[in-house]
Amino acid sequence: MKHAYLALSLATILNTPLVAFAAEKTQVKDSIEHIEVAGQVIKSQGLSVKNETIDGPFGDNLALQDIARSVTPISSELIEQLNITTLQDVLAVSPNTYSASGFGAPSLPTIRGQLGELFQDGTRRQAGNNGFGVPLSFNSVEQIDVVKGAPPVLFGSSQRNGGFVNLQSKVASTDESKGKASLSAGRWDQYSAQIDYTAPIIKDKVGFRVSYEHLDHGSYYDYSGTKSDSLFAALRILPDDKSTWDINFELYQVEFTDNAGINRPTQALIDDGLYITGQGVQANGSTVPAAGSIVSPTGQVNIDRSTVLTDPDNQNEATTYLIHSIYKRELSANASLKNITYFQHLQREEIAQNSFVEIIDGADTAQNRTELTYSWNDEQQTIFAFDVRYNKVLGYSQFTTEADLPIDLTGPLSNRRIPLTDAQKARLVELRPGVFVSPGAQYDIDNDGSGDFNLSDTTDSRSWQTGFAIQQDSGWTDKLHTSVGYRVDYYDVEARDPIAPQGQTAASDSINDTLQSGQVSFNYKLNADFTGYGAASYNEATSNSMAGGNVLGGGNVISAQNFATENTLVEFGLKYAPIDSDWYADGAVFSQRRSLRNRDGSNTGIRTTGFESQVFYDAYPYWLSAGYSYIDARYDNSASSQDSAQVADAFDNSRPDIIAGTGVGAPSFTPFAPSNSQVQGIPEQSFSFNGNYSITSKWQTGFSGLYTKSYPLDFLQTVKIRDQYTLNVNTSYAFTPSTKLRLDVNNITNQKNWRPVFEGGYFGATLAFPELPINAKLTLTHKF
């Protein structure tokens, strides 16, 4: 029996104050008093981060300049203006958020060169396994807060620490009825529809909101597409003038494609679109893709960039529902209480023709956090938090027989398919007829001293996380403010093999551990316009598998290394937020040390240093923004690995005019010795810019662009993605104050750009993802 925990979420305050000026003049003439009103001049369009408030990570209702971290709050107006539809799109406005494609369906953000966490209303959502998971719908989202660095103590110990995105949910209105409907159509038969309506049930007491979104997206890529439905419902209750209760629910169902891009990423492919043909051959003469296969090149052709590693017979779908609730009450003039509750259930099934299997047969996560804020006086405030999180995952996985480099994409579909041999099946377990997965533990059936099975992420695991946090915020002078926080989390975890081989007793193990985190920061107002800040944090985190579960490792035990991920951050910055100006700007220098979970479950230390800056100007009829980032990401005297050492390993040397192949065979898992080498798959520099101009009160036009500096695709830096850029334009026309038509044209110069496929560079020598060519979308919006 599943326990649905009510989850309550404080409505996000999305204040975009309008700058208004009024002049009043009184004259006496002919004994009659005349009052002359100059009127109001509205300048802000809600497209700057300057006046947004941040709720959750560091406290509630905080101004951007008062937070001692690099933060980019993206309002609903900015989401619409920038056409943000996936987590990858936040790079358009937030520096240092460049990401891999996530196999065409990114489920996690990438921040400062590493996967970050995904929160909603202050609680961590279930997400993908190393970024590959369920696509994200923005149907429920009102604001996106992008924060650099590990989650703060109020959010607690997690898994990924490059940074995080906190999604703030839509809230219901208790004082007015309003709605919005939108329809869009784009290239490659991409259609979507959304309707969003809110109204009071009891005026100023109870309100509801319903939002429904349907996507039916064809694709530029072969055998690809997305079909999804999202139903979001919210209830706001104001029991009295001292409390607020928000409850929301989302049901999301999606069918989508696992898109691995194009294999064999030679420099000729990246630069000129030239693909080496020829199917790999095993030592036994079989042309079924397998480890150690060797390709004798048969030629070199221009490959259509839509020809990617997909298959029409692949199955890939997921269903999830979430409940959030936040209750907030003012207890006294000095004390307030906030209770946050969250529950999510997820089911997912992918069965691919290349032998990849990931089935989540039920993942349930529940969390409750209570925060008590007490103001001792006007200068001293303490936040106490008590947090309990429960996670249960039953999942089956199999990725040990995949082989991408031997596949000739220009040949028939049979080239891509990997039917398992009897010997391979013997090292797996049959979950149901024709579907083979790894067991959740290792067994030595023939007693030869070595295990007889292939392992991946199969598990039946449960975990309890209990945490206590305290944060002290102090104002020492009118200019100096400090914040100090500490948290301790106790983990109680157990895992067992849910599908032990016949005749074997299912292995199981349990572990408990205590993890700590701490943070300290200061803000110093240099003057009315400039605020300097510094922040440092230490965070002990976990390393998990799919849906946040825990697996049995070597010796059929839960590895203690999974609870020994140490992360540090030092950051200094300057924020410019003048009251009497339409500008906002900030900049930060940082040094982060964190761990990256590898595909085999191990951790690799990475150290990054860098600089990032963002600038906004918002005053009708103009809006402009720009962001720049520099990052030096290196392995921290740490080992790494790749699917193959280099792409040349897949080929023999029979055609040196095409490629100097090494004949090693591929895939051939390659560990690299500890080093301080540059982390592959991350551009050192990127620059983004956006703008909008209102030609008239009804007609607007805008643009956006992204430039990334050349960077290595693989560890040995044998292949590089060159300097590249993308330019997008848009225009909209309001036929009435309620009805608007918008046209977006993306990649207007039709650049042939590339991205890595997978975070961490594991497939850097194996795969590269071709970005979309020029495409357009038309959107009709009506407010009522």
Tab-separated table of N, CA and C in Angstrom, residues 660-776:
chain	number	residue	atom	x	y	z
A	660	ALA	N	43.849	6.473	-39.203
A	660	ALA	CA	44.937	5.634	-38.713
A	660	ALA	C	44.419	4.841	-37.526
A	661	GLY	N	43.745	3.753	-37.819
A	661	GLY	CA	43.145	2.944	-36.765
A	661	GLY	C	44.180	2.196	-35.955
A	662	THR	N	43.867	1.929	-34.704
A	662	THR	CA	44.792	1.225	-33.808
A	662	THR	C	44.507	-0.260	-33.751
A	663	GLY	N	43.300	-0.687	-34.159
A	663	GLY	CA	42.950	-2.092	-34.136
A	663	GLY	C	42.720	-2.660	-32.751
A	664	VAL	N	42.569	-1.805	-31.764
A	664	VAL	CA	42.329	-2.292	-30.397
A	664	VAL	C	40.966	-2.973	-30.292
A	665	GLY	N	39.989	-2.447	-31.027
A	665	GLY	CA	38.629	-2.950	-30.911
A	665	GLY	C	37.821	-2.071	-29.977
A	666	ALA	N	36.517	-2.042	-30.214
A	666	ALA	CA	35.670	-1.161	-29.411
A	666	ALA	C	34.250	-1.730	-29.341
A	667	PRO	N	33.546	-1.409	-28.265
A	667	PRO	CA	34.038	-0.651	-27.112
A	667	PRO	C	35.059	-1.454	-26.327
A	668	SER	N	35.975	-0.733	-25.710
A	668	SER	CA	37.001	-1.363	-24.868
A	668	SER	C	37.186	-0.460	-23.659
A	669	PHE	N	36.448	-0.754	-22.614
A	669	PHE	CA	36.461	0.089	-21.416
A	669	PHE	C	37.889	0.440	-21.036
A	670	THR	N	38.137	1.745	-20.877
A	670	THR	CA	39.494	2.222	-20.637
A	670	THR	C	39.547	3.093	-19.399
A	671	PRO	N	40.234	2.652	-18.346
A	671	PRO	CA	40.466	3.535	-17.198
A	671	PRO	C	41.700	4.383	-17.450
A	672	PHE	N	41.665	5.602	-16.970
A	672	PHE	CA	42.816	6.499	-17.069
A	672	PHE	C	43.378	6.741	-15.676
A	673	ALA	N	44.687	6.774	-15.597
A	673	ALA	CA	45.358	6.950	-14.307
A	673	ALA	C	45.024	8.310	-13.715
A	674	PRO	N	45.130	8.446	-12.395
A	674	PRO	CA	44.872	9.745	-11.764
A	674	PRO	C	45.687	10.849	-12.425
A	675	SER	N	45.023	11.992	-12.653
A	675	SER	CA	45.684	13.087	-13.342
A	675	SER	C	45.000	14.396	-12.988
A	676	ASN	N	45.558	15.469	-13.517
A	676	ASN	CA	44.946	16.794	-13.425
A	676	ASN	C	44.554	17.286	-14.811
A	677	SER	N	44.193	16.357	-15.682
A	677	SER	CA	43.839	16.697	-17.052
A	677	SER	C	42.535	17.482	-17.108
A	678	GLN	N	42.369	18.216	-18.205
A	678	GLN	CA	41.140	18.951	-18.436
A	678	GLN	C	39.982	17.980	-18.585
A	679	VAL	N	38.859	18.302	-17.963
A	679	VAL	CA	37.655	17.476	-18.096
A	679	VAL	C	37.071	17.676	-19.489
A	680	GLN	N	36.840	16.589	-20.187
A	680	GLN	CA	36.314	16.663	-21.542
A	680	GLN	C	34.823	17.036	-21.538
A	681	GLY	N	34.377	17.583	-22.677
A	681	GLY	CA	32.950	17.855	-22.857
A	681	GLY	C	32.448	19.154	-22.263
A	682	ILE	N	33.377	20.051	-21.836
A	682	ILE	CA	32.964	21.312	-21.211
A	682	ILE	C	33.707	22.464	-21.882
A	683	PRO	N	33.002	23.420	-22.484
A	683	PRO	CA	33.698	24.577	-23.077
A	683	PRO	C	34.255	25.482	-21.988
A	684	GLU	N	35.492	25.932	-22.181
A	684	GLU	CA	36.107	26.819	-21.201
A	684	GLU	C	35.409	28.173	-21.148
A	685	GLN	N	34.942	28.635	-22.287
A	685	GLN	CA	34.296	29.945	-22.334
A	685	GLN	C	32.971	29.855	-23.092
A	686	SER	N	32.007	30.602	-22.608
A	686	SER	CA	30.741	30.727	-23.329
A	686	SER	C	30.209	32.138	-23.129
A	687	PHE	N	29.444	32.590	-24.108
A	687	PHE	CA	28.869	33.927	-24.063
A	687	PHE	C	27.454	33.864	-24.617
A	688	SER	N	26.499	34.379	-23.867
A	688	SER	CA	25.110	34.411	-24.316
A	688	SER	C	24.608	35.847	-24.304
A	689	PHE	N	23.675	36.156	-25.201
A	689	PHE	CA	23.101	37.498	-25.241
A	689	PHE	C	21.661	37.396	-25.727
A	690	ASN	N	20.830	38.305	-25.231
A	690	ASN	CA	19.408	38.315	-25.563
A	690	ASN	C	18.936	39.756	-25.645
A	691	GLY	N	17.899	39.977	-26.427
A	691	GLY	CA	17.363	41.323	-26.518
A	691	GLY	C	15.945	41.333	-27.042
A	692	ASN	N	15.263	42.430	-26.776
A	692	ASN	CA	13.901	42.600	-27.237
A	692	ASN	C	13.643	44.098	-27.425
A	693	TYR	N	12.914	44.440	-28.492
A	693	TYR	CA	12.572	45.829	-28.759
A	693	TYR	C	11.106	45.908	-29.146
A	694	SER	N	10.378	46.791	-28.482
A	694	SER	CA	8.968	47.015	-28.791
A	694	SER	C	8.881	48.089	-29.866
A	695	ILE	N	8.606	47.659	-31.075
A	695	ILE	CA	8.497	48.595	-32.194
A	695	ILE	C	7.301	49.517	-31.982
A	696	THR	N	6.191	48.927	-31.584
A	696	THR	CA	5.009	49.672	-31.159
A	696	THR	C	4.490	48.992	-29.900
A	697	SER	N	3.389	49.503	-29.362
A	697	SER	CA	2.815	48.876	-28.176
A	697	SER	C	2.280	47.477	-28.471
A	698	LYS	N	2.126	47.153	-29.759
A	698	LYS	CA	1.585	45.847	-30.142
A	698	LYS	C	2.628	44.919	-30.767
A	699	TRP	N	3.660	45.479	-31.345
A	699	TRP	CA	4.603	44.688	-32.136
A	699	TRP	C	5.978	44.694	-31.468
A	700	GLN	N	6.502	43.477	-31.197
A	700	GLN	CA	7.817	43.335	-30.582
A	700	GLN	C	8.692	42.426	-31.429
A	701	THR	N	9.984	42.638	-31.333
A	701	THR	CA	10.926	41.743	-31.996
A	701	THR	C	12.091	41.478	-31.054
A	702	GLY	N	12.677	40.301	-31.153
A	702	GLY	CA	13.744	39.943	-30.221
A	702	GLY	C	14.760	39.013	-30.856
A	703	PHE	N	15.825	38.744	-30.116
A	703	PHE	CA	16.895	37.878	-30.594
A	703	PHE	C	17.581	37.235	-29.400
A	704	SER	N	18.309	36.160	-29.659
A	704	SER	CA	19.161	35.543	-28.643
A	704	SER	C	20.306	34.838	-29.348
A	705	GLY	N	21.405	34.692	-28.654
A	705	GLY	CA	22.562	34.045	-29.253
A	705	GLY	C	23.416	33.362	-28.207
A	706	LEU	N	24.163	32.359	-28.635
A	706	LEU	CA	25.056	31.619	-27.749
A	706	LEU	C	26.333	31.281	-28.496
A	707	TYR	N	27.471	31.577	-27.870
A	707	TYR	CA	28.785	31.242	-28.425
A	707	TYR	C	29.519	30.376	-27.416
A	708	THR	N	30.122	29.286	-27.884
A	708	THR	CA	30.947	28.449	-27.012
A	708	THR	C	32.321	28.261	-27.649
A	709	LYS	N	33.336	28.334	-26.801
A	709	LYS	CA	34.716	28.166	-27.246
A	709	LYS	C	35.000	26.690	-27.502
A	710	SER	N	35.944	26.418	-28.365
A	710	SER	CA	36.349	25.054	-28.689
A	710	SER	C	36.713	24.266	-27.434
A	711	TYR	N	36.352	22.973	-27.426
A	711	TYR	CA	36.668	22.127	-26.270
A	711	TYR	C	36.819	20.673	-26.713
A	712	PRO	N	37.581	19.866	-25.948
A	712	PRO	CA	37.792	18.463	-26.325
A	712	PRO	C	36.555	17.623	-26.046
A	713	LEU	N	36.298	16.688	-26.944
A	713	LEU	CA	35.178	15.779	-26.775
A	713	LEU	C	35.564	14.549	-25.971
A	714	ASP	N	36.848	14.145	-26.058
A	714	ASP	CA	37.298	12.926	-25.373
A	714	ASP	C	38.465	13.235	-24.454
A	715	PHE	N	38.771	12.316	-23.552
A	715	PHE	CA	39.793	12.519	-22.526
A	715	PHE	C	41.163	12.796	-23.136
A	716	LEU	N	41.533	12.045	-24.171
A	716	LEU	CA	42.853	12.209	-24.791
A	716	LEU	C	42.917	13.407	-25.723
A	717	GLN	N	41.794	14.111	-25.883
A	717	GLN	CA	41.709	15.320	-26.711
A	717	GLN	C	42.100	15.054	-28.162
A	718	THR	N	41.701	13.888	-28.670
A	718	THR	CA	41.964	13.570	-30.070
A	718	THR	C	40.925	14.206	-30.996
A	719	VAL	N	39.748	14.546	-30.444
A	719	VAL	CA	38.686	15.164	-31.230
A	719	VAL	C	38.174	16.374	-30.453
A	720	LYS	N	37.958	17.485	-31.163
A	720	LYS	CA	37.461	18.694	-30.517
A	720	LYS	C	36.210	19.201	-31.211
A	721	ILE	N	35.312	19.744	-30.415
A	721	ILE	CA	34.202	20.514	-30.949
A	721	ILE	C	34.690	21.949	-31.077
A	722	ARG	N	34.686	22.465	-32.299
A	722	ARG	CA	35.260	23.778	-32.570
A	722	ARG	C	34.391	24.894	-31.991
A	723	ASP	N	34.935	26.124	-32.069
A	723	ASP	CA	34.124	27.289	-31.703
A	723	ASP	C	32.806	27.229	-32.477
A	724	GLN	N	31.707	27.483	-31.801
A	724	GLN	CA	30.420	27.451	-32.493
A	724	GLN	C	29.448	28.445	-31.867
A	725	TYR	N	28.446	28.815	-32.664
A	725	TYR	CA	27.464	29.775	-32.177
A	725	TYR	C	26.086	29.408	-32.717
A	726	THR	N	25.054	29.918	-32.020
A	726	THR	CA	23.667	29.749	-32.443
A	726	THR	C	22.973	31.097	-32.312
A	727	LEU	N	22.229	31.497	-33.343
A	727	LEU	CA	21.461	32.736	-33.322
A	727	LEU	C	19.985	32.421	-33.513
A	728	ASN	N	19.136	32.992	-32.670
A	728	ASN	CA	17.699	32.823	-32.755
A	728	ASN	C	17.036	34.197	-32.829
A	729	VAL	N	15.912	34.273	-33.522
A	729	VAL	CA	15.157	35.525	-33.581
A	729	VAL	C	13.692	35.221	-33.308
A	730	ASN	N	12.972	36.240	-32.876
A	730	ASN	CA	11.543	36.076	-32.629
A	730	ASN	C	10.828	37.398	-32.859
A	731	THR	N	9.555	37.315	-33.111
A	731	THR	CA	8.719	38.505	-33.226
A	731	THR	C	7.311	38.143	-32.784
A	732	SER	N	6.611	39.104	-32.200
A	732	SER	CA	5.246	38.853	-31.749
A	732	SER	C	4.388	40.075	-32.040
A	733	TYR	N	3.090	39.808	-32.253
A	733	TYR	CA	2.153	40.886	-32.517
A	733	TYR	C	0.894	40.643	-31.708
A	734	ALA	N	0.485	41.672	-30.933
A	734	ALA	CA	-0.714	41.590	-30.109
A	734	ALA	C	-1.893	42.182	-30.885
A	735	PHE	N	-2.785	41.320	-31.342
A	735	PHE	CA	-3.961	41.786	-32.077
A	735	PHE	C	-4.909	42.550	-31.160
A	736	THR	N	-4.989	42.074	-29.914
A	736	THR	CA	-5.758	42.751	-28.870
A	736	THR	C	-4.918	42.673	-27.607
A	737	PRO	N	-5.311	43.352	-26.530
A	737	PRO	CA	-4.560	43.212	-25.278
A	737	PRO	C	-4.517	41.776	-24.758
A	738	SER	N	-5.415	40.920	-25.268
A	738	SER	CA	-5.502	39.544	-24.774
A	738	SER	C	-4.949	38.506	-25.735
A	739	THR	N	-4.791	38.830	-26.987
A	739	THR	CA	-4.437	37.836	-27.999
A	739	THR	C	-3.140	38.218	-28.697
A	740	LYS	N	-2.189	37.263	-28.715
A	740	LYS	CA	-0.865	37.540	-29.271
A	740	LYS	C	-0.402	36.361	-30.113
A	741	LEU	N	0.254	36.659	-31.211
A	741	LEU	CA	0.843	35.649	-32.082
A	741	LEU	C	2.354	35.862	-32.104
A	742	ARG	N	3.106	34.782	-31.900
A	742	ARG	CA	4.568	34.886	-31.835
A	742	ARG	C	5.201	33.879	-32.784
A	743	LEU	N	6.261	34.316	-33.446
A	743	LEU	CA	7.044	33.459	-34.330
A	743	LEU	C	8.469	33.384	-33.798
A	744	ASP	N	8.963	32.166	-33.588
A	744	ASP	CA	10.352	31.927	-33.200
A	744	ASP	C	11.068	31.217	-34.338
A	745	VAL	N	12.224	31.720	-34.711
A	745	VAL	CA	13.086	31.048	-35.683
A	745	VAL	C	14.409	30.772	-34.984
A	746	ASN	N	14.718	29.492	-34.806
A	746	ASN	CA	15.907	29.079	-34.069
A	746	ASN	C	17.013	28.643	-35.015
A	747	ASN	N	18.243	28.929	-34.613
A	747	ASN	CA	19.426	28.619	-35.423
A	747	ASN	C	19.249	29.175	-36.833
A	748	ILE	N	18.986	30.468	-36.892
A	748	ILE	CA	18.613	31.099	-38.155
A	748	ILE	C	19.724	31.035	-39.197
A	749	THR	N	20.964	30.907	-38.772
A	749	THR	CA	22.065	30.786	-39.730
A	749	THR	C	22.375	29.327	-40.071
A	750	ASN	N	21.566	28.412	-39.533
A	750	ASN	CA	21.653	26.976	-39.866
A	750	ASN	C	23.047	26.402	-39.600
A	751	GLN	N	23.583	26.698	-38.424
A	751	GLN	CA	24.890	26.171	-38.036
A	751	GLN	C	24.811	24.667	-37.772
A	752	LYS	N	25.863	23.962	-38.092
A	752	LYS	CA	25.940	22.523	-37.842
A	752	LYS	C	26.717	22.301	-36.547
A	753	ASN	N	26.013	22.510	-35.445
A	753	ASN	CA	26.639	22.460	-34.128
A	753	ASN	C	26.526	21.073	-33.503
A	754	TRP	N	27.394	20.840	-32.511
A	754	TRP	CA	27.451	19.543	-31.824
A	754	TRP	C	27.463	19.738	-30.313
A	755	ARG	N	27.056	18.709	-29.596
A	755	ARG	CA	27.162	18.647	-28.134
A	755	ARG	C	27.617	17.244	-27.724
A	756	PRO	N	28.197	17.118	-26.526
A	756	PRO	CA	28.400	15.771	-25.985
A	756	PRO	C	27.038	15.116	-25.728
A	757	VAL	N	27.034	13.807	-25.654
A	757	VAL	CA	25.795	13.069	-25.421
A	757	VAL	C	25.543	12.851	-23.939
A	758	PHE	N	26.616	12.630	-23.181
A	758	PHE	CA	26.480	12.167	-21.803
A	758	PHE	C	27.379	12.978	-20.888
A	759	GLU	N	26.877	13.302	-19.715
A	759	GLU	CA	27.673	14.049	-18.744
A	759	GLU	C	28.890	13.239	-18.291
A	760	GLY	N	29.973	13.948	-17.996
A	760	GLY	CA	31.152	13.291	-17.458
A	760	GLY	C	32.093	12.750	-18.509
A	761	GLY	N	31.696	12.808	-19.787
A	761	GLY	CA	32.602	12.432	-20.852
A	761	GLY	C	32.792	10.952	-21.080
A	762	TYR	N	31.961	10.096	-20.473
A	762	TYR	CA	32.183	8.652	-20.602
A	762	TYR	C	32.098	8.203	-22.063
A	763	PHE	N	31.198	8.792	-22.839
A	763	PHE	CA	31.044	8.431	-24.243
A	763	PHE	C	31.718	9.449	-25.170
A	764	GLY	N	32.725	10.161	-24.656
A	764	GLY	CA	33.366	11.210	-25.435
A	764	GLY	C	34.058	10.716	-26.689
A	765	ALA	N	34.554	9.474	-26.682
A	765	ALA	CA	35.216	8.915	-27.857
A	765	ALA	C	34.263	8.073	-28.695
A	766	THR	N	32.984	8.065	-28.326
A	766	THR	CA	32.036	7.133	-28.946
A	766	THR	C	30.877	7.830	-29.633
A	767	LEU	N	30.373	8.932	-29.039
A	767	LEU	CA	29.144	9.551	-29.514
A	767	LEU	C	29.265	11.068	-29.525
A	768	ALA	N	28.529	11.701	-30.429
A	768	ALA	CA	28.378	13.156	-30.435
A	768	ALA	C	26.952	13.461	-30.893
A	769	PHE	N	26.387	14.516	-30.340
A	769	PHE	CA	24.986	14.821	-30.616
A	769	PHE	C	24.883	16.000	-31.577
A	770	PRO	N	24.267	15.813	-32.760
A	770	PRO	CA	24.088	16.918	-33.705
A	770	PRO	C	22.909	17.797	-33.281
A	771	GLU	N	23.153	19.074	-33.099
A	771	GLU	CA	22.065	19.968	-32.710
A	771	GLU	C	21.162	20.258	-33.901
A	772	LEU	N	19.988	20.798	-33.620
A	772	LEU	CA	18.969	20.985	-34.643
A	772	LEU	C	19.372	22.026	-35.682
A	773	PRO	N	18.982	21.828	-36.937
A	773	PRO	CA	19.171	22.866	-37.962
A	773	PRO	C	18.137	23.970	-37.782
A	774	ILE	N	18.087	24.894	-38.712
A	774	ILE	CA	17.129	25.988	-38.621
A	774	ILE	C	15.710	25.434	-38.497
A	775	ASN	N	14.936	26.022	-37.598
A	775	ASN	CA	13.572	25.563	-37.391
A	775	ASN	C	12.737	26.715	-36.857
A	776	ALA	N	11.435	26.612	-37.024
A	776	ALA	CA	10.539	27.693	-36.636
A	776	ALA	C	9.347	27.146	-35.864
